[in-house]
Coordinates of C-alpha atoms in Angstrom, one line a residue:
M310 CA -1.6 -11.4 -10.7
H311 CA 0.5 -8.2 -10.7
I312 CA 0.9 -6.0 -7.6
A313 CA 2.8 -2.8 -8.2
I314 CA 4.4 -0.7 -5.5
L315 CA 4.8 2.9 -6.7
T316 CA 8.3 4.0 -5.6
F317 CA 9.4 7.5 -6.3
E318 CA 12.7 9.5 -5.9
G319 CA 13.3 9.9 -2.1
Y320 CA 11.2 6.9 -1.3
N321 CA 11.0 5.4 2.2
E322 CA 12.6 2.0 2.2
L323 CA 10.4 0.6 5.0
D324 CA 7.3 1.5 3.1
S325 CA 8.2 0.0 -0.2
L326 CA 10.5 -2.8 0.7
I327 CA 8.6 -4.3 3.7
A328 CA 5.5 -4.5 1.5
L329 CA 7.6 -6.0 -1.3
G330 CA 8.9 -8.7 1.1
V331 CA 5.6 -9.6 2.6
L332 CA 3.8 -9.7 -0.7
N333 CA 6.5 -12.0 -2.1
R334 CA 5.7 -14.6 0.5
V335 CA 2.9 -15.7 -1.8
K336 CA 4.2 -18.3 -4.2
T337 CA 1.2 -18.8 -6.4
D338 CA 2.0 -19.2 -10.1
G339 CA 1.6 -15.9 -11.9
W340 CA 2.0 -13.8 -8.7
R341 CA 4.2 -10.9 -9.5
V342 CA 5.2 -8.0 -7.3
T343 CA 7.2 -5.0 -8.7
L344 CA 8.5 -1.7 -7.8
A345 CA 7.0 0.7 -10.3
T346 CA 9.1 3.8 -10.8
P347 CA 8.9 6.9 -13.0
S348 CA 12.5 6.5 -14.1
P349 CA 15.0 3.6 -14.6
K350 CA 16.5 4.1 -11.1
V351 CA 15.3 5.9 -8.0
T352 CA 17.2 6.7 -4.8
S353 CA 15.7 6.4 -1.3
M354 CA 15.7 9.0 1.4
N355 CA 18.7 7.1 2.8
G356 CA 20.6 6.6 -0.4
V357 CA 19.4 3.1 -1.4
V358 CA 19.2 2.8 -5.2
V359 CA 16.7 0.5 -6.8
E360 CA 16.1 -0.3 -10.5
Q361 CA 12.7 0.0 -12.2
M362 CA 10.8 -3.3 -12.3
S363 CA 7.7 -1.9 -13.9
T364 CA 6.6 1.5 -15.3
L365 CA 3.9 3.7 -13.9
E366 CA 1.8 2.9 -17.0
E367 CA 2.1 -0.8 -16.2
A368 CA 1.1 -0.2 -12.6
C369 CA -2.1 1.5 -13.7
A370 CA -3.0 -1.8 -15.4
A371 CA -2.0 -4.0 -12.4
D372 CA -4.4 -5.9 -10.2
A373 CA -3.3 -4.0 -7.2
V374 CA -1.3 -0.9 -6.6
I375 CA 0.3 0.4 -3.4
V376 CA 1.4 4.0 -3.5
G377 CA 4.6 4.2 -1.4
S378 CA 5.7 7.2 0.5
G379 CA 8.9 9.3 0.7
I380 CA 10.4 12.7 1.4
A381 CA 9.4 14.1 -2.0
T382 CA 5.7 13.3 -2.2
R383 CA 4.7 16.9 -2.3
E384 CA 6.9 17.3 -5.4
V385 CA 5.4 14.1 -6.9
V386 CA 1.8 15.5 -6.7
E387 CA 2.9 18.7 -8.4
D388 CA 4.6 16.8 -11.3
P389 CA 2.1 16.7 -14.3
A390 CA 4.0 14.0 -16.0
I391 CA 3.6 11.6 -13.1
M392 CA 0.1 12.6 -12.0
N393 CA -1.4 12.5 -15.6
V394 CA -0.3 8.8 -15.8
L395 CA -1.7 8.0 -12.3
R396 CA -5.1 9.4 -13.2
N397 CA -5.5 6.0 -14.9
L398 CA -5.7 4.3 -11.5
D399 CA -9.2 2.9 -11.1
P400 CA -10.5 1.3 -7.9
S401 CA -13.5 0.0 -9.8
R402 CA -11.2 -2.6 -11.4
Q403 CA -8.1 -2.8 -9.2
L404 CA -7.1 -2.5 -5.5
V405 CA -5.6 0.9 -4.8
A406 CA -3.7 1.4 -1.5
A407 CA -1.4 4.1 -0.1
Q408 CA 1.2 4.0 2.6
C409 CA 1.9 7.2 4.7
S410 CA 2.4 10.1 2.3
G411 CA 1.0 8.0 -0.5
A412 CA -2.4 9.1 0.8
L413 CA -1.6 12.6 -0.4
V414 CA -1.3 11.2 -4.0
L415 CA -4.7 9.5 -3.7
A416 CA -6.2 12.7 -2.3
R417 CA -4.9 14.8 -5.1
L418 CA -6.2 12.2 -7.6
G419 CA -9.6 12.6 -6.1
L420 CA -9.8 9.0 -5.0
L421 CA -10.4 9.8 -1.3
N422 CA -13.6 11.9 -1.8
D423 CA -15.8 11.1 1.2
I424 CA -13.3 8.4 2.3
P425 CA -11.2 9.0 5.4
A426 CA -7.6 8.0 5.4
C427 CA -4.6 7.0 7.5
T428 CA -1.3 8.6 7.0
D429 CA 1.9 9.5 9.0
L430 CA 2.0 12.4 11.4
T431 CA 4.2 14.5 9.1
T432 CA 1.9 14.1 6.1
R433 CA -1.3 14.5 8.1
P434 CA -1.7 18.3 7.7
W435 CA -1.2 18.1 3.9
V436 CA -3.8 15.4 3.6
V437 CA -6.2 17.4 5.8
A438 CA -5.5 20.5 3.6
A439 CA -6.5 18.4 0.6
G440 CA -9.9 18.0 2.2
V441 CA -9.6 14.5 3.5
E442 CA -10.5 13.4 7.1
V443 CA -7.4 11.7 8.7
L444 CA -8.0 8.9 11.2
N445 CA -5.9 8.3 14.3
Q446 CA -5.4 4.6 13.5
P447 CA -2.9 2.5 11.5
F448 CA -5.2 1.1 8.8
Y449 CA -8.5 1.8 7.1
A450 CA -10.1 0.5 3.9
R451 CA -13.4 1.0 2.1
G452 CA -14.2 -1.1 -0.9
N453 CA -11.0 -1.4 -3.0
I454 CA -9.2 1.6 -1.5
A455 CA -7.0 1.3 1.6
T456 CA -4.5 3.5 3.5
A457 CA -2.0 2.9 6.2
G458 CA -0.2 5.3 8.5
G459 CA 3.3 4.7 10.0
C460 CA 6.1 2.9 8.3
L461 CA 5.6 -0.3 10.3
A462 CA 1.9 -0.4 9.2
S463 CA 3.1 -1.4 5.7
H464 CA 2.5 -5.1 6.5
Y465 CA -1.1 -4.3 7.1
L466 CA -1.4 -3.0 3.5
A467 CA 0.4 -6.1 2.2
A468 CA -1.7 -8.5 4.2
W469 CA -5.0 -6.7 3.1
T470 CA -3.8 -7.0 -0.5
I471 CA -3.0 -10.7 -0.2
A472 CA -6.3 -11.4 1.6
R473 CA -8.3 -9.6 -1.1
L474 CA -6.5 -11.3 -4.0
E475 CA -5.5 -14.8 -2.6
G476 CA -7.5 -15.2 0.6
K477 CA -7.0 -14.9 4.3
E478 CA -5.0 -18.2 4.6
A479 CA -2.4 -16.9 2.2
A480 CA -2.2 -13.6 4.1
D481 CA -2.0 -15.3 7.4
G482 CA 1.0 -17.4 6.2
A483 CA 2.8 -14.3 5.0
L484 CA 2.2 -12.5 8.3
H485 CA 3.3 -15.4 10.3
Y486 CA 6.5 -15.8 8.3
V487 CA 7.7 -12.2 8.9
A488 CA 6.5 -11.9 12.5
P489 CA 9.2 -11.9 15.3
V490 CA 9.9 -15.3 16.8
G491 CA 8.3 -15.7 20.2
E492 CA 5.7 -13.1 19.3
K493 CA 4.2 -14.6 16.1
E494 CA 0.7 -15.3 17.5
E495 CA 0.4 -11.9 19.2
Y496 CA 1.8 -10.1 16.1
V497 CA -0.6 -11.9 13.6
E498 CA -3.5 -11.4 15.9
R499 CA -2.9 -7.7 16.2
A500 CA -2.6 -7.4 12.4
W501 CA -6.0 -9.1 11.9
R502 CA -7.6 -7.0 14.5
N503 CA -6.7 -4.0 12.4
I504 CA -7.4 -5.5 9.0
T505 CA -10.5 -7.8 9.4
P506 CA -13.1 -5.1 9.9
Y507 CA -12.3 -3.8 6.4
L508 CA -12.4 -7.1 4.5
P509 CA -15.5 -8.0 2.6
A510 CA -17.9 -10.2 4.5
P511 CA -17.4 -13.9 3.6
A512 CA -20.0 -15.3 1.2
P513 CA -22.7 -17.3 2.9
T514 CA -22.4 -21.0 2.9
P515 CA -24.9 -22.7 0.6
A516 CA -27.7 -24.5 2.5

């Protein structure tokens, strides 16, 4: 199971790396989480350099993709070399999620047609200009597409991804692990309050 986090030049560390940490709480055999970058190395908005763990082409074949955000997302969506590769993202066969300005990438790829989105306050007008309704909430999903707004909503995307791929129990364990001591129950409960309405209904129990 491969989960790729698209991470571009000028990326936001909170968006890519919190998701990476939460997703890696799953220890199932074959579970692999990578930072997918367009070049061998990318530098964050605060100067943190990370090396490529997978390519954008490999991300397009992954089981789940989270499009991270950063200060250069408007440049990313104008880069034909990047966007032509990302046109291979396909929510009919993979989970596709976006964090903050990553929603602009999904919008420009045409993946948010008739689907409202969550994003950060800075990116909001750009996503609206792309013809997408922006919600005033931290998380929203429909089918295999999810978006989150605000850096600290990245654990919602990670938990949704785990729940969809490995089940709610695995996601609950990951959330509980990263939650602040003394606030774990409250923290996890709030996360599920935001995520649960957008998870598929459980299959009925056989009679």
